[in-house]
PDB file of C-alpha atoms in Angstrom:
ATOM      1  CA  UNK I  12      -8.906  47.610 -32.271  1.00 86.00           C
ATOM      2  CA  UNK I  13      -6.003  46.500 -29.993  1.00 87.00           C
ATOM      3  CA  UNK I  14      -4.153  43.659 -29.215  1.00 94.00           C
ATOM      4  CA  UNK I  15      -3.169  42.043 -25.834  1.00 94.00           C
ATOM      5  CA  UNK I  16      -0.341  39.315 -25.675  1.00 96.00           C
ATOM      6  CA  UNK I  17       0.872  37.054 -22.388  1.00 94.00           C
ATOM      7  CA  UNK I  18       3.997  35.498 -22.043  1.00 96.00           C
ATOM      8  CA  UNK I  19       4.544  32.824 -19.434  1.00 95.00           C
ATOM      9  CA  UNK I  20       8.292  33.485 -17.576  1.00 94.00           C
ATOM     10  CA  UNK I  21      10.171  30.142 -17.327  1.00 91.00           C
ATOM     11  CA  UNK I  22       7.391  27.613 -17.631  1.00 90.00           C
ATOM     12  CA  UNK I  23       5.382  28.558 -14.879  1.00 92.00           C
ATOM     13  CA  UNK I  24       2.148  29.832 -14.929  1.00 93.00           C
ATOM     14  CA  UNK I  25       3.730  33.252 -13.884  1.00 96.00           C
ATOM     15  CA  UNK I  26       3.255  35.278 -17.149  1.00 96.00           C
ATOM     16  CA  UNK I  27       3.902  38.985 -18.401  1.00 97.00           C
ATOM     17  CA  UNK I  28       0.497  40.341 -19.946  1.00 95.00           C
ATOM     18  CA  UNK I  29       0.405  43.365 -22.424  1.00 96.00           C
ATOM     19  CA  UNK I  30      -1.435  45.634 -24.275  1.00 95.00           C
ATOM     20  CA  UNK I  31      -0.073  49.057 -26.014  1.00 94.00           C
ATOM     21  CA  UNK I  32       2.482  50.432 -23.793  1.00 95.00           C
ATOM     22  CA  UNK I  33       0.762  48.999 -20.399  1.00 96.00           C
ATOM     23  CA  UNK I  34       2.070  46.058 -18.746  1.00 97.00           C
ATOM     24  CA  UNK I  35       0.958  43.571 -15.639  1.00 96.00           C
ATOM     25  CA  UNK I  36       1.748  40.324 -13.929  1.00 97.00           C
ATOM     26  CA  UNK I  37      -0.651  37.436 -14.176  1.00 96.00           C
ATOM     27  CA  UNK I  38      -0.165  34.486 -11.784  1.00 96.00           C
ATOM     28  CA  UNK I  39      -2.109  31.769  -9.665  1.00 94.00           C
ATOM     29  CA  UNK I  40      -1.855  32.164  -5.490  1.00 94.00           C
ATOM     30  CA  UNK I  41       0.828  29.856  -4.381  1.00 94.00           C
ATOM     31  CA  UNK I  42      -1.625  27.771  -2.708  1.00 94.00           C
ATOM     32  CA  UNK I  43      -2.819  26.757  -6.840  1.00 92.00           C
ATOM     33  CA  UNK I  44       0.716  26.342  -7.799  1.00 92.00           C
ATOM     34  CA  UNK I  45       2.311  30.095  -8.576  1.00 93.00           C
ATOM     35  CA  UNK I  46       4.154  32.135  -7.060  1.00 93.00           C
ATOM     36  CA  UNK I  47       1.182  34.794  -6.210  1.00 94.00           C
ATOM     37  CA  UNK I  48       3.232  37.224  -7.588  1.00 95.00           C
ATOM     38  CA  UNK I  49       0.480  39.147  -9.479  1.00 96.00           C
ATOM     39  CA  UNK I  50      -3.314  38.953 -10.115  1.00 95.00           C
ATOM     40  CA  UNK I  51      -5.103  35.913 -10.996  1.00 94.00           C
ATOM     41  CA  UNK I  52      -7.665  35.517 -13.621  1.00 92.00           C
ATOM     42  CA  UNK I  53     -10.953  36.063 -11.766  1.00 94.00           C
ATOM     43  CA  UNK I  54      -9.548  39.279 -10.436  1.00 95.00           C
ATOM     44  CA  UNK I  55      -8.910  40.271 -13.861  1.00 94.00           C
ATOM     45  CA  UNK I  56     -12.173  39.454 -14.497  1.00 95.00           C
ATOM     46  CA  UNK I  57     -14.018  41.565 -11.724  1.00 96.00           C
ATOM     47  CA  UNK I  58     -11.049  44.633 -12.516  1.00 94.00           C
ATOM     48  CA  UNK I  59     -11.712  44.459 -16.508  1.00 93.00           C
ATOM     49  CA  UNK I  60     -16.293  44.480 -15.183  1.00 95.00           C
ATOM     50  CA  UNK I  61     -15.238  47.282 -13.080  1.00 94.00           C
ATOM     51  CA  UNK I  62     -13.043  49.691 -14.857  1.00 92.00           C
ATOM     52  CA  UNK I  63     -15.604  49.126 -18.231  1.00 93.00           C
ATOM     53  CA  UNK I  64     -17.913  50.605 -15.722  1.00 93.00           C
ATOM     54  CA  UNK I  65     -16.127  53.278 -14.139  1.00 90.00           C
ATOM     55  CA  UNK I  66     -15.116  54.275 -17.813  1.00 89.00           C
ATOM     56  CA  UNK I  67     -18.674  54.216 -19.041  1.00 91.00           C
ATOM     57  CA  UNK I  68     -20.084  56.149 -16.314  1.00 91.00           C
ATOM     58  CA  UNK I  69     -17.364  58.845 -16.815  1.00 89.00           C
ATOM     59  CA  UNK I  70     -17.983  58.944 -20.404  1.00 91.00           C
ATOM     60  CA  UNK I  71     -21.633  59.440 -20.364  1.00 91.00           C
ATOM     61  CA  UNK I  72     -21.527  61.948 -17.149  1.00 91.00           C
ATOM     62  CA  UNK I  73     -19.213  64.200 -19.060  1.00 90.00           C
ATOM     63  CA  UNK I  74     -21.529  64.080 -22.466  1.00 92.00           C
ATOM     64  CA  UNK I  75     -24.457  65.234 -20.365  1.00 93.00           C
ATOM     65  CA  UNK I  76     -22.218  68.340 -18.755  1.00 92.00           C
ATOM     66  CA  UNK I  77     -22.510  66.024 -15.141  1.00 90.00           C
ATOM     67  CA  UNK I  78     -19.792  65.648 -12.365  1.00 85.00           C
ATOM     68  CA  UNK I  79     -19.333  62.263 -10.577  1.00 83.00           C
ATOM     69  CA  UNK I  80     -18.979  62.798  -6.815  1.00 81.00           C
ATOM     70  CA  UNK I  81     -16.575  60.030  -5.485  1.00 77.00           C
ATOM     71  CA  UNK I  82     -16.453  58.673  -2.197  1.00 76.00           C
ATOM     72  CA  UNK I  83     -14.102  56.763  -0.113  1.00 71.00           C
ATOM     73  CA  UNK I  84     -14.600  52.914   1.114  1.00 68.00           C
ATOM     74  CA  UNK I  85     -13.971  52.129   4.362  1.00 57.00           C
TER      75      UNK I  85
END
C-alpha cells in the first residue's frame, strides 16, 4: 500500500505531486491555462500504462532466468 498526495502552488492548477520520497510537477500547457511547467494528466496517464509495463515485463523476464534486449528509438 502507498499513498500519493498533490498540492496545488498558489491557486493555480500548477501542483507538487508525491509519493514516498519521489516527487514531480503536474500542470496544464499554457495554452489550457498553466504555466506548462510540468506534465499534464494524460501524460501521466500514458507514463503510469507504460512504466506498469516496462516493470512487469522486467519482473517476469528475470523469474524465467531471461534478459530483455533494449533498443534505441529514433
Amino acid at each position: 500500500m502507498f499513498e500519493v498526495e498533490t498540492r496545488n502552488v498558489d491557486g493555480t492548477p500548477t501542483a507538487i505531486g508525491s509519493a514516498d520520497t519521489f516527487t514531480l510537477v503536474v500542470d496544464r500547457p499554457v495554452e489550457g491555462g498553466g504555466r506548462g511547467l510540468g506534465f499534464n494528466g494524460g501524460q501521466l496517464l500514458y507514463l503510469a500504462v507504460a512504466g506498469c509495463g516496462s516493470n512487469d515485463l522486467f519482473r517476469e523476464a528475470r523469474a524465467a532466468a531471461s534478459r530483455l534486449r533494449t533498443c534505441a528509438s529514433a
